[in-house]
PDB file of C-alpha atoms in Angstrom:
ATOM      1  CA  MET J   1       0.866   0.431   5.656  1.00 83.00           C
ATOM      2  CA  PRO J   2       1.263  -1.916   2.491  1.00 89.00           C
ATOM      3  CA  HIS J   3       3.230   0.133  -0.127  1.00 96.00           C
ATOM      4  CA  ILE J   4       1.624  -0.112  -3.558  1.00 98.00           C
ATOM      5  CA  LEU J   5       2.922   0.120  -7.355  1.00 98.00           C
ATOM      6  CA  ILE J   6       0.510   1.099 -10.159  1.00 98.00           C
ATOM      7  CA  ILE J   7       2.291   0.421 -13.532  1.00 97.00           C
ATOM      8  CA  ASP J   8      -0.293   1.672 -16.120  1.00 96.00           C
ATOM      9  CA  ASP J   9       0.228   4.140 -19.084  1.00 94.00           C
ATOM     10  CA  ASP J  10      -3.175   5.479 -18.953  1.00 94.00           C
ATOM     11  CA  ILE J  11      -2.927   8.542 -16.635  1.00 96.00           C
ATOM     12  CA  THR J  12      -6.880   8.590 -15.929  1.00 96.00           C
ATOM     13  CA  THR J  13      -6.086   5.081 -14.726  1.00 96.00           C
ATOM     14  CA  ARG J  14      -3.293   5.536 -12.480  1.00 97.00           C
ATOM     15  CA  ARG J  15      -4.939   8.782 -11.041  1.00 98.00           C
ATOM     16  CA  PHE J  16      -7.953   7.003 -10.380  1.00 98.00           C
ATOM     17  CA  LEU J  17      -6.291   3.747  -8.693  1.00 98.00           C
ATOM     18  CA  GLN J  18      -4.041   6.038  -6.696  1.00 98.00           C
ATOM     19  CA  SER J  19      -6.878   8.008  -5.259  1.00 98.00           C
ATOM     20  CA  VAL J  20      -9.031   5.058  -4.216  1.00 98.00           C
ATOM     21  CA  LEU J  21      -5.687   3.497  -2.805  1.00 98.00           C
ATOM     22  CA  GLU J  22      -4.753   6.481  -0.958  1.00 97.00           C
ATOM     23  CA  GLY J  23      -8.353   6.785   0.608  1.00 96.00           C
ATOM     24  CA  GLU J  24      -7.481   3.316   2.045  1.00 95.00           C
ATOM     25  CA  GLN J  25      -4.490   4.351   3.697  1.00 94.00           C
ATOM     26  CA  HIS J  26      -2.029   2.651   1.193  1.00 96.00           C
ATOM     27  CA  THR J  27       1.094   4.113   0.105  1.00 97.00           C
ATOM     28  CA  VAL J  28       0.944   4.660  -3.380  1.00 98.00           C
ATOM     29  CA  PHE J  29       3.740   4.925  -6.147  1.00 98.00           C
ATOM     30  CA  THR J  30       3.067   5.119  -9.721  1.00 98.00           C
ATOM     31  CA  ALA J  31       4.797   4.548 -13.118  1.00 96.00           C
ATOM     32  CA  ASP J  32       3.751   5.191 -16.573  1.00 95.00           C
ATOM     33  CA  ASN J  33       5.546   2.319 -18.462  1.00 93.00           C
ATOM     34  CA  GLY J  34       6.733  -0.840 -17.599  1.00 92.00           C
ATOM     35  CA  ILE J  35      10.709   0.165 -17.491  1.00 93.00           C
ATOM     36  CA  SER J  36      10.175   2.920 -14.876  1.00 94.00           C
ATOM     37  CA  GLY J  37       7.831   0.762 -12.896  1.00 94.00           C
ATOM     38  CA  THR J  38      10.498  -1.800 -12.840  1.00 93.00           C
ATOM     39  CA  ARG J  39      13.252   0.893 -11.539  1.00 94.00           C
ATOM     40  CA  ILE J  40      10.490   1.768  -8.796  1.00 96.00           C
ATOM     41  CA  TYR J  41       9.837  -1.619  -7.778  1.00 95.00           C
ATOM     42  CA  ARG J  42      13.955  -2.127  -7.321  1.00 93.00           C
ATOM     43  CA  GLN J  43      14.430   0.909  -5.441  1.00 95.00           C
ATOM     44  CA  GLU J  44      11.367   0.762  -3.126  1.00 95.00           C
ATOM     45  CA  ILE J  45       9.945  -2.074  -0.634  1.00 93.00           C
ATOM     46  CA  ILE J  46       6.625  -2.908  -2.752  1.00 96.00           C
ATOM     47  CA  ASP J  47       3.927  -5.287  -1.452  1.00 96.00           C
ATOM     48  CA  LEU J  48       1.726  -5.422  -4.389  1.00 97.00           C
ATOM     49  CA  VAL J  49       1.881  -4.296  -7.736  1.00 98.00           C
ATOM     50  CA  ILE J  50      -0.961  -3.207  -9.948  1.00 98.00           C
ATOM     51  CA  LEU J  51       0.097  -3.788 -13.564  1.00 96.00           C
ATOM     52  CA  ASP J  52      -1.696  -2.964 -17.140  1.00 93.00           C
ATOM     53  CA  LEU J  53      -1.261  -5.425 -19.519  1.00 90.00           C
ATOM     54  CA  LEU J  54      -0.876  -3.770 -22.522  1.00 86.00           C
ATOM     55  CA  MET J  55       1.879  -1.178 -22.492  1.00 87.00           C
ATOM     56  CA  PRO J  56       4.733   0.429 -24.555  1.00 81.00           C
ATOM     57  CA  GLU J  57       8.164  -0.196 -24.063  1.00 80.00           C
ATOM     58  CA  ARG J  58       7.715  -3.201 -21.611  1.00 84.00           C
ATOM     59  CA  ASP J  59       4.280  -4.869 -21.547  1.00 85.00           C
ATOM     60  CA  GLY J  60       2.817  -6.217 -18.545  1.00 88.00           C
ATOM     61  CA  ILE J  61       3.251  -9.868 -19.206  1.00 90.00           C
ATOM     62  CA  ASP J  62       7.010  -9.411 -19.363  1.00 92.00           C
ATOM     63  CA  ILE J  63       7.185  -7.659 -16.321  1.00 93.00           C
ATOM     64  CA  LEU J  64       4.826 -10.261 -14.750  1.00 94.00           C
ATOM     65  CA  ARG J  65       7.486 -12.675 -15.529  1.00 93.00           C
ATOM     66  CA  ASP J  66      10.105 -10.994 -14.314  1.00 92.00           C
ATOM     67  CA  LEU J  67       8.511 -10.265 -10.826  1.00 91.00           C
ATOM     68  CA  ARG J  68       7.670 -14.092 -10.380  1.00 90.00           C
ATOM     69  CA  ALA J  69      11.020 -15.155 -11.225  1.00 90.00           C
ATOM     70  CA  ASN J  70      12.870 -12.628  -8.825  1.00 86.00           C
ATOM     71  CA  ASN J  71      10.296 -11.804  -6.175  1.00 89.00           C
ATOM     72  CA  PRO J  72       7.628 -14.772  -5.901  1.00 89.00           C
ATOM     73  CA  GLN J  73       6.027 -13.295  -2.548  1.00 91.00           C
ATOM     74  CA  THR J  74       4.836  -9.962  -4.238  1.00 93.00           C
ATOM     75  CA  LYS J  75       1.236  -9.827  -4.794  1.00 96.00           C
ATOM     76  CA  ILE J  76       0.172  -9.111  -8.393  1.00 97.00           C
ATOM     77  CA  ILE J  77      -3.072  -7.788  -9.950  1.00 97.00           C
ATOM     78  CA  VAL J  78      -3.046  -7.227 -13.739  1.00 95.00           C
ATOM     79  CA  ILE J  79      -5.684  -4.850 -15.215  1.00 94.00           C
ATOM     80  CA  SER J  80      -6.689  -4.858 -18.873  1.00 88.00           C
ATOM     81  CA  GLY J  81      -9.586  -3.181 -20.867  1.00 81.00           C
ATOM     82  CA  ALA J  82      -8.607  -4.348 -24.151  1.00 71.00           C
ATOM     83  CA  ALA J  83      -7.105  -7.711 -23.810  1.00 63.00           C
ATOM     84  CA  ARG J  84      -9.710  -9.232 -21.203  1.00 63.00           C
ATOM     85  CA  GLU J  85      -9.885 -12.624 -23.076  1.00 70.00           C
ATOM     86  CA  LEU J  86      -6.193 -12.979 -21.623  1.00 77.00           C
ATOM     87  CA  LEU J  87      -6.929 -12.066 -18.228  1.00 73.00           C
ATOM     88  CA  ASP J  88      -7.563 -15.775 -17.117  1.00 75.00           C
ATOM     89  CA  VAL J  89      -4.519 -16.805 -18.913  1.00 83.00           C
ATOM     90  CA  ILE J  90      -2.442 -14.504 -17.008  1.00 88.00           C
ATOM     91  CA  LYS J  91      -3.457 -16.020 -13.839  1.00 87.00           C
ATOM     92  CA  GLU J  92      -1.838 -19.092 -15.088  1.00 86.00           C
ATOM     93  CA  ILE J  93       1.613 -17.273 -15.515  1.00 88.00           C
ATOM     94  CA  GLY J  94       1.485 -15.986 -12.231  1.00 92.00           C
ATOM     95  CA  ALA J  95      -1.035 -12.944 -11.341  1.00 94.00           C
ATOM     96  CA  ASP J  96      -2.681 -13.324  -8.052  1.00 96.00           C
ATOM     97  CA  SER J  97      -5.709 -11.473  -9.487  1.00 94.00           C
ATOM     98  CA  THR J  98      -6.966  -9.562 -12.359  1.00 93.00           C
ATOM     99  CA  ILE J  99      -9.429  -6.988 -13.101  1.00 93.00           C
ATOM    100  CA  SER J 100     -11.153  -5.914 -16.140  1.00 90.00           C
ATOM    101  CA  LYS J 101     -11.272  -2.284 -16.932  1.00 89.00           C
ATOM    102  CA  PRO J 102     -13.238   0.088 -16.391  1.00 92.00           C
ATOM    103  CA  ILE J 103     -12.343  -0.586 -12.583  1.00 95.00           C
ATOM    104  CA  LYS J 104     -14.817  -0.294  -9.950  1.00 96.00           C
ATOM    105  CA  ALA J 105     -13.217   1.275  -6.517  1.00 97.00           C
ATOM    106  CA  LYS J 106     -15.001  -1.416  -4.645  1.00 97.00           C
ATOM    107  CA  GLU J 107     -13.810  -4.130  -6.607  1.00 96.00           C
ATOM    108  CA  LEU J 108     -10.370  -2.673  -6.560  1.00 97.00           C
ATOM    109  CA  ILE J 109     -10.498  -2.378  -2.618  1.00 97.00           C
ATOM    110  CA  GLU J 110     -11.960  -5.907  -2.084  1.00 96.00           C
ATOM    111  CA  GLN J 111      -9.112  -7.451  -4.081  1.00 96.00           C
ATOM    112  CA  VAL J 112      -6.349  -5.608  -2.592  1.00 97.00           C
ATOM    113  CA  ASN J 113      -7.700  -6.549   0.934  1.00 96.00           C
ATOM    114  CA  GLN J 114      -7.959 -10.046  -0.244  1.00 96.00           C
ATOM    115  CA  LEU J 115      -4.442  -9.953  -1.273  1.00 96.00           C
ATOM    116  CA  LEU J 116      -2.707  -8.268   1.758  1.00 94.00           C
ATOM    117  CA  PRO J 117      -2.216  -9.635   5.107  1.00 75.00           C
ATOM    118  CA  ALA J 118      -4.373  -8.097   7.585  1.00 63.00           C
ATOM    119  CA  SER J 119      -1.167  -7.017   9.475  1.00 50.00           C
ATOM    120  CA  GLN J 120      -0.211  -5.002   6.715  1.00 53.00           C
ATOM    121  CA  ALA J 121      -3.672  -3.178   5.973  1.00 49.00           C
TER     122      ALA J 121
END
């Protein structure tokens, strides 16, 4: 089963994403900021990161660049509600996919399934 890390400072979004993904039989880790998310990423084997763009302490762009530099094979979905206009630019920086908030369960599942190989799902 794929291991997915959700990094988002909004507890409601984290819980929603976790519930949807666990319902699809994924193993889910969560972090409420970029620092703890990076720590979890380094401690666990993570196949996919769902990353909020705007967060305190360490923002999503910084984490995205770090992940791409050190782990180019990890799949990354960047999410944002406040910075929707940046989502196209985020793909150029290295995101595999982007989703605007509010996130719909069906869209999330479709994007996760597209990014993870069938052998992992």
